[in-house]
Amino acid sequence: MPTLDSKPLDYDVMIVGAGVAGMESAASLGDMGYKVALVEKNSSIGGRSILLSKVFPTLDCASCIVTPKMAAAAHHPQIDPMVYTEVDSIVRNGDGTFTVDLHKKASYVDFDACTGCAQCEIACTVAVPDQYNYDLVARRVAHIPFPQAVPKKAVIERHGQAPCTHTCPAGVKPSGFVSLVRAGRHEQAFHMHLADAPMVGSLSRACYAPCEGECTRGDKEGTVHIRAIKRYMVDRYYADHAVPEYGPVENQLATRVAVVGSGPGGLTAAFHLAKAGHQVTVFEAESHAGGMLRHGMPRYRMPKEILDRDILNITALGVEIQTGTPVNRIAELKAQGFDAVYIGVGNQKPRIIPIEGRELPGTEIQDCMRFLRETNVGDELPDIKGKHMVVLGGGNVALDVARTAVRMEAASVSILCLEPREKMPAHGWEVEEADEEGVRICAGGATKRLYRDAEGQAQLEYLKVGTIEFTEEGKLKSFKATPGTEQSLPADIVVLAVGLGPSTDAFRDELGLTPGGIITVDDQTLQTSDPVVFAGGDAVLGPSIIVEAMGQGRRAAFYMDRMLRGEAMDVSFGDTLEMTDKQTVLDTSKSWRPVAPVALPVRPPKERVQSFECYEQTMTEAEARHEANRCLNCGECSQCQECVRVCPAFCIDFDMKPKAMQLQVGSVILSTGYEILDPARKVPLGYGTIPDVISGPQMDRLLAPTRPYNGVLRPSDGKEPENIAIVLCNGSRDHTVCNPLCCRIGCMYSVKHAQLVMGALPLADVTIYYIDIRAFGKGYDEFYEQSKGMGVNYVKGKVARVEQLENGNMALSYEDMEGARGLKKREHDLVVLTVGFLPNTEPFKLYKGGTLDADDFDYVRELDPVSEPCCTNVAGLFAAGALVGVRDIPDTVLHAGAAAAQVATYLESARAN
Amino acid sequence: MSPICKIEREMLEIVQDEMVMKDRIAALLAQGPRTIPEIAEALHHSSYEVTIWLFAMRRYGDVEEIGRADVDGYFKYELKEKPANDAAVGSEER
Ligand SMILES: Cc1cc2nc3c(=O)[nH]c(=O)nc-3n(C[C@H](O)[C@H](O)[C@H](O)COP(=O)(O)OP(=O)(O)OC[C@H]3O[C@@H](n4cnc5c(N)ncnc54)[C@H](O)[C@@H]3O)c2cc1C
Ligand code: SF4
Ligand code: SF4
Ligand code: SF4
């Protein structure tokens, strides 16, 4: 035996699995003075036994037996309980010690601070089946596993980040506010959105919703209408709160930040900087704040009163917005005492293309921004009544111009663009809607000249595009017009919407710009060539979308805050979990009932072109909650932040990461227990289709003091059953499920169930269907006889089928093996299937240093149960409890004691050598 | 409604509806205590699914049973006195 002293050991022994066996071995070894690591993958120790009602044959309360063992293991000075920890590999070293790799899973709760108050669980918005109640009831994603848990700490289950949330460039968490709206909490939904991005109303109207593009439900009946849900939530909130409920933050700093440009990016940066305590002034060249949201987006999709209300979310923090104040030199801002500057000037400089005949008298050529600005902020709309308008360009801006013009009673509005219709840069749905509103779409046409026809009408002549090429990113590369294909469109006004450039001319001398005028920044921090100047939004990205600009505003604010506080800049921002695997979510929900998306209320085209009223309408509460309930909870935890909001001990930490460890130990005990056979495998017995056919473990939960219902009730309708059948040996001694073994405990726990039911429901009849009763232990036969004395009926017969009857009860068909014999039927109103057990094969995967031998039934093989109990084929690696064969609690305790003795022998002989 | 009640959906799918159904059940119980079959009939849902939603509501303190089961073996459930809804479980309240 090699010496153990050759390597420093972290523990004398590691015990994997903290059920009765693991706890017992740990306590014995701890008492002998050995240092023990007790590893448990669940968040509480106790194993399956702590979930039991009472124990046979004494009918002692399981909690009374197991809780002291849990306390002893948890508080023993020699034992380190490591819960929520999984072993990844066990390797035996040459010197007879073991190297164990393991990791503590991220619980997202600081265990040291958690008081176990369960407020997070009560507030959590995601319900999932409760495995600790064998799926009889729901629990929450944030949960304490059961009332007697040791340690009594909450954990949060996360399976990656929901695709919608992972996609949002502004870091908004759609999965979270959707979950809150589903739960009827629109106020909290608004607040959690606000914490990430303040322009909630604007996003609810004008965001192109990349989240919806990624939504997993989109691969089923259609994406969850996330933006429409947001619209419902924000409309309700703004209706109730005309002004924000907060003011400037308490901890005001002396640092001053200038934000240049009040578009969504600038305002978002201002919001987050002000929340961090900085003094923020926003400088806006135009007469009104809002950038493109104000000047570029037509009212019918971006109502200006919503924008005004959004801006209050920012100014409420004390942010000052100076409109009509263009900034032409950054140096001037510095001279005024600003410590840092954010440039968010956008991309509003129109591209002008020459058109032959542009001087034609009576024809007006305008740039798109001027047209949109005049229609959006002036008191009066420009008069285009009765005029023919052609809009050049096929992007979203061209569509906005054209659809605005049809609302201003133009005689005709046409769009002329180079791309074929299916390649137009605008969204397909937007082109459709423009079409419905009467905009003529001339896709695939190249402008030739302006001229006046014989009747004196100005016309724009164009040629058909013959060939057109795009770059890999889908940008237009080149095109060729086909001569001789001339056609004309009436054109009193021509609006150029053929591209916009960054509005950065003023900063050419002060900042690094690309030849195209884009500000060059550090990708991570958004810092420009001047270290105190940061930039984001369209001025950095080129033409983008509002939520991208907001994302950059938020990112820049994060790094500006760090810079101003003198903190390191080489930290990552928005470090998130990996995206949930959509396929897994789709597989899990494969058999779910299809639920069609709520049809969004939209005004008919004829009605909507009559005014600038919003053409989309807001869903009702019932519609919004129904739509939100289509969400598949892709990441389990929705990130709704309710737990964070309510936790009095501030212990939720979503940045927590799993912690990998490597430990050197003198020996290892595996005590990972057993698996329970899924009774649904016995199809004729109806488990999984008939609600009142339940399993033995479920019956134990119904009888436990911490039961899921208020008594022993049938799951189908909450009725107290009157006539209960307990059917033994389902999936044990059963070759149809390849499990020839007697489960060893089914008979006795069923006798226990029968006795306990008779105590709980004194008027109920209880019948046990058995093949033979195996009451082999001390006091077990007496226990069985006692049940007979109490009136439990015993029927020797194999149950072949359970069917549901018209009255809701069940008919059991069984082969009578005594008495009259033959096939019989009996009616019951609750059926309990005593299920067989299966080996837990996980340990075979954990041992990586060779092969851990299995016995003929796939349990871990004991070298010799008589002469070498608990010893496996690997010296120093022991097995305790049900892992080597299912057994009851007294036998498990004995076996665990034997394992402890074997470990002590191993360690001592190693030391002696 | 036929007394026959089958499991028609997976548990995960059923429990997901709880967040919507619990307010509908609460609204019904606000009118007076009811048994599970009565709730199921009023809401046109299977009594098995109502059992699952109702016992989650009971677990998290929204409802409780009254006294003993009636002669047919059914308990009546009523709303439990507590702040208007669990959305109100904020740190300020405690
Ligand atoms: C319905 C029912 C009723 C019963 N009634 C009785 C009764 O009345 N009386 C009685 O004596 N017995 C009863 N039993 C049997 C009793 O549950 C077992 O005897 C006992 O649980 C065996 O203890 P164990 O420690 O070997 O396994 P378990 O209790 O199964 O504990 C194993 C532990 O290991 C953990 N684990 C698993 N894999 C890993 C891993 N890779 N890493 C870390 N941890 C891991 C598990 O999470 C678990 O905590 C009943 C069983 C059932 C199902
Ligand atoms: S609310 Fe906080 S302290 Fe209470 S159980 Fe949850 S995490 Fe622990
Ligand atoms: S963020 Fe929401 S869903 Fe996630 S654990 Fe907290 S309360 Fe539950
Ligand atoms: S199903 Fe829900 S969580 Fe998943 S992507 Fe869609 S909205 Fe997000």
Coordinates of N, CA and C in Angstrom, one line a residue, chain A residues 201-280:
Chain A
G201 N -41.4 53.5 -23.8 CA -42.5 53.8 -24.7 C -42.1 53.8 -26.2
S202 N -41.0 54.5 -26.4 CA -40.5 54.6 -27.8 C -40.2 53.2 -28.4
L203 N -39.5 52.4 -27.5 CA -39.2 51.0 -28.0 C -40.5 50.2 -28.3
S204 N -41.5 50.5 -27.4 CA -42.8 49.7 -27.6 C -43.4 50.1 -28.9
R205 N -43.1 51.3 -29.5 CA -43.7 51.7 -30.8 C -42.8 51.4 -32.0
A206 N -41.5 51.7 -31.8 CA -40.7 51.8 -33.0 C -39.6 50.8 -33.1
C207 N -39.4 50.0 -32.1 CA -38.3 49.1 -32.1 C -38.5 48.0 -33.2
Y208 N -37.5 47.7 -33.9 CA -37.7 46.6 -34.9 C -37.6 45.2 -34.3
A209 N -37.5 45.2 -33.0 CA -37.7 44.0 -32.2 C -36.8 42.8 -32.7
P210 N -35.5 42.9 -32.6 CA -34.7 41.7 -33.0 C -35.0 40.5 -32.1
C211 N -35.4 40.8 -30.9 CA -35.8 39.7 -29.9 C -36.8 38.8 -30.6
E212 N -37.8 39.4 -31.2 CA -38.9 38.6 -31.8 C -38.3 37.7 -32.9
G213 N -37.3 38.2 -33.6 CA -36.6 37.4 -34.7 C -36.0 36.2 -34.1
E214 N -35.6 36.2 -32.9 CA -34.9 35.0 -32.3 C -35.8 34.2 -31.4
C215 N -37.1 34.6 -31.2 CA -37.9 34.0 -30.2 C -38.2 32.5 -30.6
T216 N -38.0 31.6 -29.6 CA -38.1 30.2 -29.9 C -39.5 29.8 -30.4
R217 N -40.5 30.5 -29.8 CA -41.9 30.2 -30.2 C -42.1 30.5 -31.7
G218 N -41.2 31.3 -32.3 CA -41.2 31.6 -33.7 C -41.0 30.3 -34.5
D219 N -40.4 29.3 -34.0 CA -40.2 28.1 -34.7 C -41.4 27.2 -34.5
K220 N -42.4 27.6 -33.8 CA -43.7 26.9 -33.6 C -44.8 27.7 -34.3
E221 N -45.7 28.2 -33.6 CA -46.9 28.8 -34.3 C -46.6 30.3 -34.6
G222 N -45.5 30.8 -34.2 CA -45.3 32.2 -34.4 C -44.7 32.9 -33.2
T223 N -43.8 33.8 -33.4 CA -43.1 34.5 -32.3 C -44.1 35.1 -31.3
V224 N -43.6 35.1 -30.1 CA -44.3 35.9 -29.0 C -44.3 37.3 -29.4
H225 N -45.4 38.0 -29.4 CA -45.4 39.4 -29.8 C -44.9 40.3 -28.6
I226 N -43.5 40.3 -28.5 CA -42.9 40.9 -27.4 C -43.1 42.4 -27.4
R227 N -43.0 43.0 -28.5 CA -43.1 44.5 -28.6 C -44.6 44.9 -28.2
A228 N -45.5 44.1 -28.7 CA -46.9 44.5 -28.4 C -47.2 44.3 -26.9
I229 N -46.5 43.3 -26.3 CA -46.7 43.1 -24.8 C -46.1 44.3 -24.1
K230 N -44.9 44.7 -24.6 CA -44.3 45.9 -24.0 C -45.2 47.1 -24.1
R231 N -45.8 47.2 -25.2 CA -46.7 48.4 -25.5 C -47.9 48.4 -24.5
Y232 N -48.4 47.2 -24.2 CA -49.5 47.1 -23.2 C -49.0 47.6 -21.9
M233 N -47.8 47.0 -21.5 CA -47.3 47.3 -20.2 C -47.0 48.8 -20.0
V234 N -46.4 49.4 -21.0 CA -46.0 50.8 -20.9 C -47.2 51.7 -21.0
D235 N -48.2 51.4 -21.8 CA -49.4 52.2 -21.9 C -50.1 52.2 -20.5
R236 N -50.2 51.1 -19.9 CA -50.9 51.0 -18.6 C -50.1 51.8 -17.6
Y237 N -48.8 51.6 -17.6 CA -48.0 52.3 -16.6 C -48.0 53.9 -16.8
Y238 N -47.9 54.3 -18.1 CA -47.9 55.8 -18.3 C -49.3 56.3 -18.0
A239 N -50.4 55.5 -18.2 CA -51.7 56.0 -17.9 C -51.8 56.3 -16.4
D240 N -51.2 55.4 -15.6 CA -51.2 55.6 -14.2 C -50.2 56.6 -13.6
H241 N -49.1 56.8 -14.3 CA -48.1 57.6 -13.8 C -47.7 58.6 -14.9
A242 N -48.3 59.8 -14.8 CA -48.0 60.8 -15.8 C -46.5 61.3 -15.7
V243 N -46.0 61.2 -14.5 CA -44.6 61.6 -14.3 C -43.9 60.5 -13.6
P244 N -42.5 60.4 -13.7 CA -41.8 59.3 -13.0 C -42.0 59.4 -11.5
E245 N -41.8 58.2 -10.9 CA -42.0 58.1 -9.4 C -40.8 58.4 -8.6
Y246 N -39.7 58.8 -9.3 CA -38.4 59.0 -8.6 C -37.8 60.4 -9.0
G247 N -36.8 60.7 -8.3 CA -36.0 61.9 -8.5 C -34.6 61.6 -8.7
P248 N -33.7 62.6 -8.6 CA -32.3 62.4 -8.7 C -31.8 61.4 -7.7
V249 N -30.7 60.7 -8.0 CA -30.2 59.7 -7.0 C -29.6 60.4 -5.8
E250 N -29.5 59.7 -4.7 CA -29.0 60.4 -3.5 C -27.5 60.8 -3.5
N251 N -26.7 59.8 -4.0 CA -25.3 60.0 -4.0 C -24.8 60.8 -5.2
Q252 N -25.0 62.1 -5.2 CA -24.6 62.9 -6.3 C -23.1 63.1 -6.3
L253 N -22.4 63.0 -7.5 CA -21.0 63.2 -7.6 C -20.7 64.6 -8.1
A254 N -19.5 65.0 -8.1 CA -19.1 66.3 -8.6 C -18.8 66.3 -10.1
T255 N -18.6 65.1 -10.6 CA -18.2 64.9 -12.0 C -19.3 65.4 -13.0
R256 N -18.8 66.1 -14.0 CA -19.8 66.6 -15.0 C -19.6 65.9 -16.4
V257 N -20.7 65.5 -16.9 CA -20.6 64.8 -18.2 C -21.5 65.6 -19.2
A258 N -20.9 65.8 -20.4 CA -21.7 66.4 -21.5 C -22.1 65.3 -22.5
V259 N -23.3 65.3 -22.9 CA -23.8 64.3 -23.9 C -24.2 65.2 -25.1
V260 N -23.6 64.8 -26.2 CA -23.9 65.6 -27.4 C -24.8 64.8 -28.3
G261 N -26.0 65.3 -28.4 CA -27.1 64.6 -29.2 C -28.1 64.0 -28.3
S262 N -29.4 64.2 -28.5 CA -30.4 63.7 -27.6 C -31.2 62.6 -28.3
G263 N -30.5 61.8 -29.1 CA -31.2 60.7 -29.7 C -31.3 59.6 -28.7
P264 N -31.8 58.4 -29.1 CA -32.0 57.3 -28.1 C -30.7 56.9 -27.4
G265 N -29.6 57.0 -28.2 CA -28.3 56.6 -27.6 C -27.8 57.6 -26.6
G266 N -27.9 58.9 -26.9 CA -27.4 59.9 -26.0 C -28.3 59.9 -24.8
L267 N -29.6 59.8 -24.9 CA -30.5 59.9 -23.8 C -30.2 58.7 -22.9
T268 N -30.0 57.5 -23.5 CA -29.7 56.3 -22.7 C -28.4 56.5 -21.9
A269 N -27.4 57.0 -22.6 CA -26.1 57.2 -21.9 C -26.4 58.2 -20.7
A270 N -27.1 59.3 -21.0 CA -27.4 60.3 -19.9 C -28.1 59.6 -18.7
F271 N -29.0 58.8 -19.0 CA -29.8 58.1 -18.0 C -28.9 57.3 -17.1
H272 N -28.1 56.5 -17.7 CA -27.2 55.6 -16.9 C -26.1 56.4 -16.1
L273 N -25.6 57.4 -16.8 CA -24.6 58.2 -16.1 C -25.2 59.0 -14.9
A274 N -26.4 59.5 -15.1 CA -27.1 60.2 -14.0 C -27.5 59.2 -12.9
K275 N -27.8 58.0 -13.2 CA -28.1 57.0 -12.2 C -26.9 56.7 -11.4
A276 N -25.7 56.8 -12.0 CA -24.4 56.5 -11.3 C -24.0 57.8 -10.5
G277 N -24.8 58.9 -10.6 CA -24.5 60.0 -9.8 C -23.8 61.2 -10.4
H278 N -23.5 61.1 -11.7 CA -22.8 62.2 -12.4 C -23.7 63.3 -12.8
Q279 N -23.2 64.5 -12.9 CA -24.0 65.6 -13.4 C -24.0 65.7 -14.9
V280 N -25.2 65.5 -15.5 CA -25.2 65.3 -16.9 C -26.0 66.4 -17.6

